[in-house]
CSV table of C-alpha atoms in Angstrom, one decimal:
chain,number,residue,atom,x,y,z
A,1044,MET,CA,23.2,-9.7,53.5
A,1045,ILE,CA,21.0,-7.1,51.5
A,1046,THR,CA,21.3,-3.4,52.0
A,1047,LEU,CA,18.3,-1.3,51.7
A,1048,ARG,CA,18.6,2.6,51.4
A,1049,SER,CA,15.6,4.6,52.5
A,1050,SER,CA,14.4,7.8,50.8
A,1051,ASP,CA,16.2,9.9,53.5
A,1052,GLY,CA,19.5,8.1,53.0
A,1053,GLU,CA,19.5,5.8,55.8
A,1054,THR,CA,20.8,2.2,55.1
A,1055,PHE,CA,19.7,-1.0,56.7
A,1056,ASP,CA,21.6,-4.4,56.2
A,1057,ILE,CA,19.1,-7.2,56.4
A,1058,ASP,CA,19.2,-11.0,56.0
A,1059,GLU,CA,18.1,-12.3,52.6
A,1060,ALA,CA,15.3,-14.3,54.5
A,1061,VAL,CA,13.9,-11.0,55.7
A,1062,ALA,CA,14.4,-9.3,52.4
A,1063,VAL,CA,12.3,-11.8,50.5
A,1064,GLU,CA,9.3,-11.0,52.8
A,1065,LEU,CA,9.3,-7.6,51.1
A,1066,GLN,CA,7.8,-8.7,47.8
A,1067,THR,CA,9.1,-5.7,45.9
A,1068,ILE,CA,12.5,-6.4,46.9
A,1069,LYS,CA,12.3,-10.1,46.3
A,1070,HIS,CA,11.2,-9.4,42.6
A,1071,MET,CA,14.1,-7.0,42.1
A,1072,MET,CA,16.5,-9.6,43.3
A,1073,GLU,CA,15.1,-12.5,41.1
A,1074,ASP,CA,15.0,-10.1,38.1
A,1075,GLY,CA,18.8,-9.2,38.8
A,1076,CYS,CA,17.9,-5.5,39.4
A,1077,ALA,CA,19.4,-5.4,42.9
A,1078,GLY,CA,22.6,-3.8,43.1
A,1079,SER,CA,24.8,-3.6,46.2
A,1080,GLN,CA,22.2,-1.2,47.8
A,1081,ILE,CA,18.5,-1.4,47.0
A,1082,PRO,CA,16.9,2.0,47.1
A,1083,VAL,CA,13.4,2.3,48.6
A,1084,PRO,CA,12.3,5.8,47.5
A,1085,ASN,CA,8.9,6.0,49.0
A,1086,VAL,CA,9.9,5.1,52.4
A,1087,THR,CA,11.6,7.0,55.2
A,1088,GLY,CA,14.3,5.5,57.5
A,1089,LYS,CA,12.0,5.6,60.6
A,1090,ILE,CA,9.2,3.7,58.6
A,1091,LEU,CA,11.5,1.3,56.9
A,1092,ALA,CA,13.1,0.5,60.3
A,1093,LYS,CA,9.7,-0.4,61.6
A,1094,VAL,CA,8.8,-2.5,58.4
A,1095,ILE,CA,12.1,-4.4,58.8
A,1096,GLU,CA,11.3,-5.1,62.5
A,1097,TYR,CA,8.0,-6.5,61.6
A,1098,CYS,CA,9.4,-8.8,58.9
A,1099,LYS,CA,12.3,-10.0,61.2
A,1100,LYS,CA,9.8,-10.9,63.9
A,1101,HIS,CA,7.7,-12.8,61.4
A,1102,VAL,CA,10.5,-14.6,59.9
A,1103,GLU,CA,11.8,-15.6,63.3
A,1104,SER,CA,8.3,-16.7,64.4
A,1105,GLY,CA,7.8,-18.6,61.2
A,1106,LYS,CA,10.8,-20.9,62.1
A,1107,ALA,CA,9.2,-21.7,65.5
A,1108,GLU,CA,5.9,-23.4,64.1
A,1109,GLU,CA,3.9,-24.0,67.4
A,1110,GLN,CA,0.8,-22.6,68.9
A,1111,ALA,CA,2.4,-20.6,71.7
A,1112,ALA,CA,4.7,-18.9,69.2
A,1113,SER,CA,1.5,-18.0,67.1
A,1114,ASP,CA,-0.2,-16.6,70.1
A,1115,ASP,CA,3.0,-14.6,71.0
A,1116,LEU,CA,3.1,-13.1,67.4
A,1117,LYS,CA,-0.6,-12.1,67.7
A,1118,GLY,CA,0.2,-10.2,70.8
A,1119,TRP,CA,3.4,-8.8,69.5
A,1120,ASP,CA,1.4,-7.6,66.2
A,1121,ALA,CA,-1.3,-6.1,68.3
A,1122,ASP,CA,1.6,-4.1,70.2
A,1123,PHE,CA,3.4,-3.2,66.8
A,1124,VAL,CA,0.4,-1.2,65.5
A,1125,LYS,CA,0.0,1.0,68.6
A,1126,VAL,CA,1.6,4.0,67.0
A,1127,ASP,CA,0.4,7.5,66.2
A,1128,GLN,CA,-1.9,7.8,63.2
A,1129,ALA,CA,0.8,9.4,61.0
A,1130,THR,CA,3.1,6.4,61.5
A,1131,LEU,CA,0.3,4.0,60.9
A,1132,PHE,CA,-0.6,5.4,57.7
A,1133,ASP,CA,3.0,5.6,56.5
A,1134,ILE,CA,3.4,2.0,57.4
A,1135,ILE,CA,0.2,1.1,55.3
A,1136,LEU,CA,1.9,3.0,52.3
A,1137,ALA,CA,5.1,1.3,52.9
A,1138,ALA,CA,3.5,-2.2,53.3
A,1139,ASN,CA,1.5,-1.4,50.1
A,1140,TYR,CA,4.8,-0.2,48.0
A,1141,LEU,CA,7.0,-3.0,49.3
A,1142,ASP,CA,4.0,-5.7,48.7
A,1143,ILE,CA,3.9,-7.1,52.3
A,1144,LYS,CA,0.5,-8.5,52.3
A,1145,ALA,CA,0.3,-9.5,56.0
A,1146,LEU,CA,1.5,-6.2,57.3
A,1147,LEU,CA,-1.0,-4.5,54.9
A,1148,ASP,CA,-3.7,-6.6,56.2
A,1149,LEU,CA,-2.7,-5.9,59.8
A,1150,THR,CA,-2.6,-2.2,59.6
A,1151,CYS,CA,-5.7,-1.9,57.4
A,1152,GLN,CA,-7.5,-4.0,60.0
A,1153,THR,CA,-6.3,-1.5,62.6
A,1154,VAL,CA,-7.8,1.4,60.7
A,1155,ALA,CA,-11.0,-0.5,60.3
A,1156,GLU,CA,-11.2,-1.2,64.0
A,1157,MET,CA,-10.6,2.6,64.7
A,1158,ILE,CA,-13.8,3.4,62.5
A,1159,LYS,CA,-16.0,0.5,63.5
A,1160,GLY,CA,-19.3,1.5,64.9
A,1161,LYS,CA,-18.4,5.3,64.6
A,1162,THR,CA,-20.7,8.0,63.1
A,1163,PRO,CA,-19.5,9.9,60.0
A,1164,GLU,CA,-19.0,12.9,62.4
A,1165,GLU,CA,-16.7,10.8,64.7
A,1166,ILE,CA,-14.8,9.5,61.8
A,1167,ARG,CA,-14.2,12.9,60.5
A,1168,ARG,CA,-13.0,14.1,63.9
A,1169,ILE,CA,-10.8,11.0,64.3
A,1170,PHE,CA,-9.1,11.4,60.9
A,1171,CYS,CA,-9.3,15.5,60.9
A,1172,ILE,CA,-11.6,15.3,57.8
A,1173,LYS,CA,-13.3,18.6,56.9
A,1174,ASN,CA,-17.0,18.2,56.0
A,1175,ASP,CA,-17.3,19.9,52.7
A,1176,PHE,CA,-20.9,19.0,52.2
A,1177,THR,CA,-23.6,21.6,52.4
A,1178,PRO,CA,-26.3,20.7,54.8
A,1179,GLU,CA,-28.6,20.0,51.8
A,1180,GLU,CA,-26.0,17.6,50.2
A,1181,GLU,CA,-25.5,15.8,53.6
A,1182,GLU,CA,-29.1,15.3,53.9
A,1183,GLU,CA,-29.5,13.9,50.3
A,1184,VAL,CA,-26.5,11.6,51.0
A,1185,ARG,CA,-28.4,10.4,54.2
A,1186,ARG,CA,-31.5,9.7,52.1
A,1187,GLU,CA,-29.8,7.9,49.3
A,1188,ASN,CA,-27.9,5.7,51.7
A,1189,GLN,CA,-30.5,5.3,54.6
A,1190,TRP,CA,-29.4,1.7,55.2
A,1191,ALA,CA,-25.9,2.9,56.2
A,1192,PHE,CA,-27.4,5.0,59.0
A,1193,GLU,CA,-29.7,2.6,60.6
């Protein structure tokens, strides 16, 4: 068993098979840098729990190599990313820090689908982004990038 400690002090005991899904942790273990508890300073307990849940599910599903399991996992993944925006972005940061490519791909794809087909104004509203362009600057950007607005 490997023990991970989140930035807010929560500890999680996980199997080594799950721990090696987190490439950052795997490299620490391989390099002999992992003590009795491995600190994960950039990730809160709430988010680390979600990341571990994801990795556990994928390790378990990896053992059952069949089409039905693969379809079930896709459905599970789709439900997994149905979280509020702040949580989704925190999971992206954690997946990036812990180097979990599949989770990073899944969460970034979710964000891409959120903005697909949206106007810049709709994207600003979705992500609460303030438009700091003057009308003249915005017109210049639209003129320079006309292809993107067609």
